[in-house]
Amino acid sequence: MQKTIGRRAFIGGTAAFGFAGQAQAQVKPPKIFAPAPPWPPREHFMLWPGLPPGTPPGIARSNVPVPLPLGTPQRWEKGIRYPYVGVFRPVRPDGRAVLVMPGGGYVFVSLINEGVNVARALNPRGITVFVLAYRLPGEGWLNRTEVPLQDAQRAMRLIRSRAAEFRIDPTRLGICGFSAGGHLGGTLTVGHEDAVYRPVDAADRLSARPAFSGLIYPVTQFSSAGPNSRSGPNLLGPNPQPGAGARFDVLARASGAMPPLFLCHAMDDATVPVSQSIALMEAARRHRVPVEAHFLERGGHGFGALNLPAANPGAKWLDWFAAWVRTHV
């Protein structure tokens, strides 16, 4: 059942509630208070029917996401206790759909630059867009490393279970992830069958495999991402067990079972080196997986959907992505 997110903004405050000893099935997620559009959109849905998996017992949690203060009309959000998905429908849907996973280094989620703006660019092309506000690992969850992938898998399955309602073809549902969201997308690409949570309803019998994967300046391997990328430490935590990162090494897990890949990365990216995408492109070619890659001379990190100057040819990357998707689904 669709939940409604309130219209009133609640910024920087907390509204704690206790749930010690309550069974998951008996707890309903509260409404989320957020600012006026563009986020959250009027149409949205919650991922979990009760407490999300990995919720520790006996800990009071805020029911309000915490937007980080910025001097721009962005929405960087953390403290997402009840993950949810924003729905952006085109006027003339053609059956294609994309689950967007914004970045933020696994410490926040960039919901406008790498979420809403992607929908604005793809909706006119007939693509239905879903933007995932996923939980972050360093916020007290049990099995912190599993939390983002739990939400990504669940989102894919729920969207497919409601395909007729959304007027999409469930076989034409892919993903587009940015930076740490690109790592999450890459992890879903190679680990969509990983058993990271217990099924909660019939939707969990459906596949979480993307029909295609667009990864934009993604982290693909923590060990080679360099010191400026904090996605690995933020996902794994300060004292990870030996080998804890192996499941999240997209390059090591690359195989011929991957869906077609679309990559875009600026060569002057000082946060996530372009070599991360180059290595994944080469892995895809070794495994004979269709791949299209665009390496921009300039663009830096975090350019998202609409933040490249018009003079930069890479400003058209969403045109390239939409055209590429049409040829692969």
Short mmCIF file of C-alpha atoms in Angstrom, two decimals, residues 8-184:
data_model
loop_
_atom_site.label_atom_id
_atom_site.label_comp_id
_atom_site.label_asym_id
_atom_site.label_seq_id
_atom_site.Cartn_x
_atom_site.Cartn_y
_atom_site.Cartn_z
CA ARG A 8 5.96 19.99 5.67
CA ALA A 9 9.75 20.30 5.90
CA PHE A 10 11.48 19.09 9.05
CA ILE A 11 15.14 20.01 8.79
CA GLY A 12 17.78 19.35 11.34
CA GLY A 13 15.37 18.12 14.02
CA THR A 14 14.75 14.70 15.50
CA ALA A 15 11.58 12.86 16.33
CA ALA A 16 12.68 9.71 18.12
CA PHE A 17 10.49 6.73 18.84
CA GLY A 18 11.18 3.42 20.55
CA PHE A 19 10.53 -0.02 19.19
CA ALA A 20 12.18 -2.34 21.69
CA GLY A 21 10.66 -5.78 21.64
CA GLN A 22 8.24 -5.11 18.78
CA ALA A 23 7.90 -7.67 16.00
CA GLN A 24 8.61 -6.45 12.50
CA ALA A 25 5.18 -7.42 11.19
CA GLN A 26 3.49 -5.35 13.91
CA VAL A 27 5.33 -2.12 13.15
CA LYS A 28 4.24 0.20 10.40
CA PRO A 29 6.75 2.69 8.99
CA PRO A 30 5.88 6.27 9.88
CA LYS A 31 5.27 9.02 7.40
CA ILE A 32 8.35 10.87 6.24
CA PHE A 33 8.35 14.65 6.45
CA ALA A 34 10.21 16.36 3.66
CA PRO A 35 10.30 19.70 1.89
CA ALA A 36 8.16 20.76 -1.02
CA PRO A 37 8.94 19.43 -4.52
CA PRO A 38 11.15 18.60 -6.31
CA TRP A 39 11.76 16.03 -3.58
CA PRO A 40 10.03 13.86 -2.65
CA PRO A 41 7.70 13.49 -5.62
CA ARG A 42 3.99 13.15 -4.99
CA GLU A 43 4.11 9.50 -6.03
CA HIS A 44 6.41 7.31 -3.94
CA PHE A 45 6.35 4.06 -2.01
CA MET A 46 8.09 2.55 1.00
CA LEU A 47 10.29 -0.51 0.55
CA TRP A 48 9.56 -2.51 3.68
CA PRO A 49 6.19 -3.28 5.30
CA GLY A 50 7.62 -2.87 8.81
CA LEU A 51 11.06 -2.35 10.26
CA PRO A 52 13.76 -2.71 7.59
CA PRO A 53 16.02 -5.76 7.92
CA GLY A 54 19.03 -5.17 10.12
CA THR A 55 17.20 -2.86 12.53
CA PRO A 56 18.80 -3.41 15.93
CA PRO A 57 16.41 -4.07 18.83
CA GLY A 58 15.96 -1.62 21.63
CA ILE A 59 17.26 1.45 19.82
CA ALA A 60 15.13 4.55 19.35
CA ARG A 61 15.34 5.92 15.83
CA SER A 62 14.28 9.11 14.16
CA ASN A 63 11.51 8.84 11.60
CA VAL A 64 12.76 11.91 9.80
CA PRO A 65 15.51 11.91 7.14
CA VAL A 66 18.11 14.57 7.84
CA PRO A 67 18.91 16.84 4.88
CA LEU A 68 22.44 18.18 4.97
CA PRO A 69 22.56 21.99 4.72
CA LEU A 70 23.74 23.30 1.38
CA GLY A 71 23.72 26.70 -0.29
CA THR A 72 22.29 25.21 -3.46
CA PRO A 73 18.90 23.72 -4.32
CA GLN A 74 20.26 20.23 -3.74
CA ARG A 75 18.95 17.60 -1.40
CA TRP A 76 21.68 15.59 0.25
CA GLU A 77 19.95 13.28 2.68
CA LYS A 78 21.11 10.95 5.44
CA GLY A 79 19.39 9.30 8.39
CA ILE A 80 17.01 7.41 6.08
CA ARG A 81 15.43 4.98 8.52
CA TYR A 82 12.64 3.84 6.21
CA PRO A 83 13.94 3.70 2.64
CA TYR A 84 11.58 4.71 -0.13
CA VAL A 85 11.37 5.16 -3.89
CA GLY A 86 10.25 8.27 -5.78
CA VAL A 87 8.30 7.60 -8.97
CA PHE A 88 8.59 9.81 -12.06
CA ARG A 89 6.26 8.89 -14.92
CA PRO A 90 6.63 10.10 -18.49
CA VAL A 91 3.65 11.46 -20.40
CA ARG A 92 4.05 8.70 -22.99
CA PRO A 93 5.71 5.67 -21.36
CA ASP A 94 7.32 3.25 -23.78
CA GLY A 95 7.81 0.40 -21.30
CA ARG A 96 11.44 1.14 -20.43
CA ALA A 97 12.26 1.88 -16.80
CA VAL A 98 15.32 2.82 -14.76
CA LEU A 99 15.98 2.54 -11.03
CA VAL A 100 18.35 5.40 -10.19
CA MET A 101 20.82 5.07 -7.33
CA PRO A 102 22.29 8.45 -6.37
CA GLY A 103 25.78 8.72 -4.95
CA GLY A 104 27.16 10.28 -1.81
CA GLY A 105 30.07 8.14 -0.69
CA TYR A 106 27.75 5.97 1.44
CA VAL A 107 27.39 8.91 3.87
CA PHE A 108 24.52 10.76 2.16
CA VAL A 109 22.27 10.36 -0.88
CA SER A 110 22.34 13.08 -3.58
CA LEU A 111 18.64 13.01 -4.47
CA ILE A 112 18.43 16.00 -6.82
CA ASN A 113 21.63 16.11 -8.88
CA GLU A 114 21.80 12.34 -9.32
CA GLY A 115 18.12 11.53 -8.91
CA VAL A 116 15.39 14.01 -9.76
CA ASN A 117 17.42 15.58 -12.56
CA VAL A 118 17.94 12.17 -14.16
CA ALA A 119 14.17 11.72 -14.22
CA ARG A 120 13.73 15.15 -15.78
CA ALA A 121 16.09 14.16 -18.56
CA LEU A 122 14.74 10.65 -19.20
CA ASN A 123 10.98 11.13 -18.80
CA PRO A 124 10.65 13.09 -22.08
CA ARG A 125 12.22 10.08 -23.80
CA GLY A 126 9.45 7.78 -22.58
CA ILE A 127 11.46 6.20 -19.75
CA THR A 128 9.82 5.75 -16.35
CA VAL A 129 12.27 6.63 -13.58
CA PHE A 130 12.39 5.41 -9.99
CA VAL A 131 14.79 7.17 -7.58
CA LEU A 132 15.99 5.12 -4.61
CA ALA A 133 16.47 6.79 -1.22
CA TYR A 134 18.46 3.96 0.34
CA ARG A 135 19.79 3.42 3.84
CA LEU A 136 23.40 4.19 4.66
CA PRO A 137 25.71 1.64 6.28
CA GLY A 138 27.22 3.72 9.08
CA GLU A 139 24.01 4.51 10.91
CA GLY A 140 23.72 1.71 13.41
CA TRP A 141 22.33 -1.14 11.33
CA LEU A 142 23.17 -4.76 11.99
CA ASN A 143 25.28 -6.16 9.13
CA ARG A 144 25.99 -2.64 7.91
CA THR A 145 27.50 -3.81 4.62
CA GLU A 146 24.25 -5.47 3.50
CA VAL A 147 21.92 -2.51 4.02
CA PRO A 148 22.28 -0.67 0.66
CA LEU A 149 22.08 -3.91 -1.35
CA GLN A 150 19.03 -5.04 0.63
CA ASP A 151 17.25 -1.85 -0.41
CA ALA A 152 18.38 -2.07 -4.04
CA GLN A 153 17.25 -5.68 -4.44
CA ARG A 154 13.94 -5.00 -2.74
CA ALA A 155 13.30 -1.95 -4.93
CA MET A 156 13.86 -3.94 -8.13
CA ARG A 157 11.50 -6.69 -6.97
CA LEU A 158 8.76 -4.32 -5.83
CA ILE A 159 8.89 -2.35 -9.08
CA ARG A 160 8.57 -5.57 -11.09
CA SER A 161 5.68 -6.73 -8.90
CA ARG A 162 3.81 -3.50 -9.78
CA ALA A 163 4.85 -3.32 -13.43
CA ALA A 164 1.30 -3.18 -14.77
CA GLU A 165 0.42 -0.34 -12.41
CA PHE A 166 3.52 1.61 -13.46
CA ARG A 167 2.90 0.82 -17.15
CA ILE A 168 6.37 -0.65 -17.62
CA ASP A 169 7.73 -3.88 -19.05
CA PRO A 170 9.40 -5.75 -16.15
CA THR A 171 11.92 -7.25 -18.59
CA ARG A 172 13.02 -3.71 -19.56
CA LEU A 173 13.86 -2.48 -16.06
CA GLY A 174 17.49 -1.44 -15.62
CA ILE A 175 19.54 0.75 -13.33
CA CYS A 176 21.64 3.90 -13.37
CA GLY A 177 24.02 4.50 -10.46
CA PHE A 178 26.42 7.32 -9.63
CA SER A 179 29.71 7.15 -7.70
CA ALA A 180 28.92 5.16 -4.52
CA GLY A 181 25.50 4.60 -6.08
CA GLY A 182 27.44 3.31 -9.07
CA HIS A 183 29.19 0.90 -6.74
CA LEU A 184 25.80 -0.14 -5.36
#
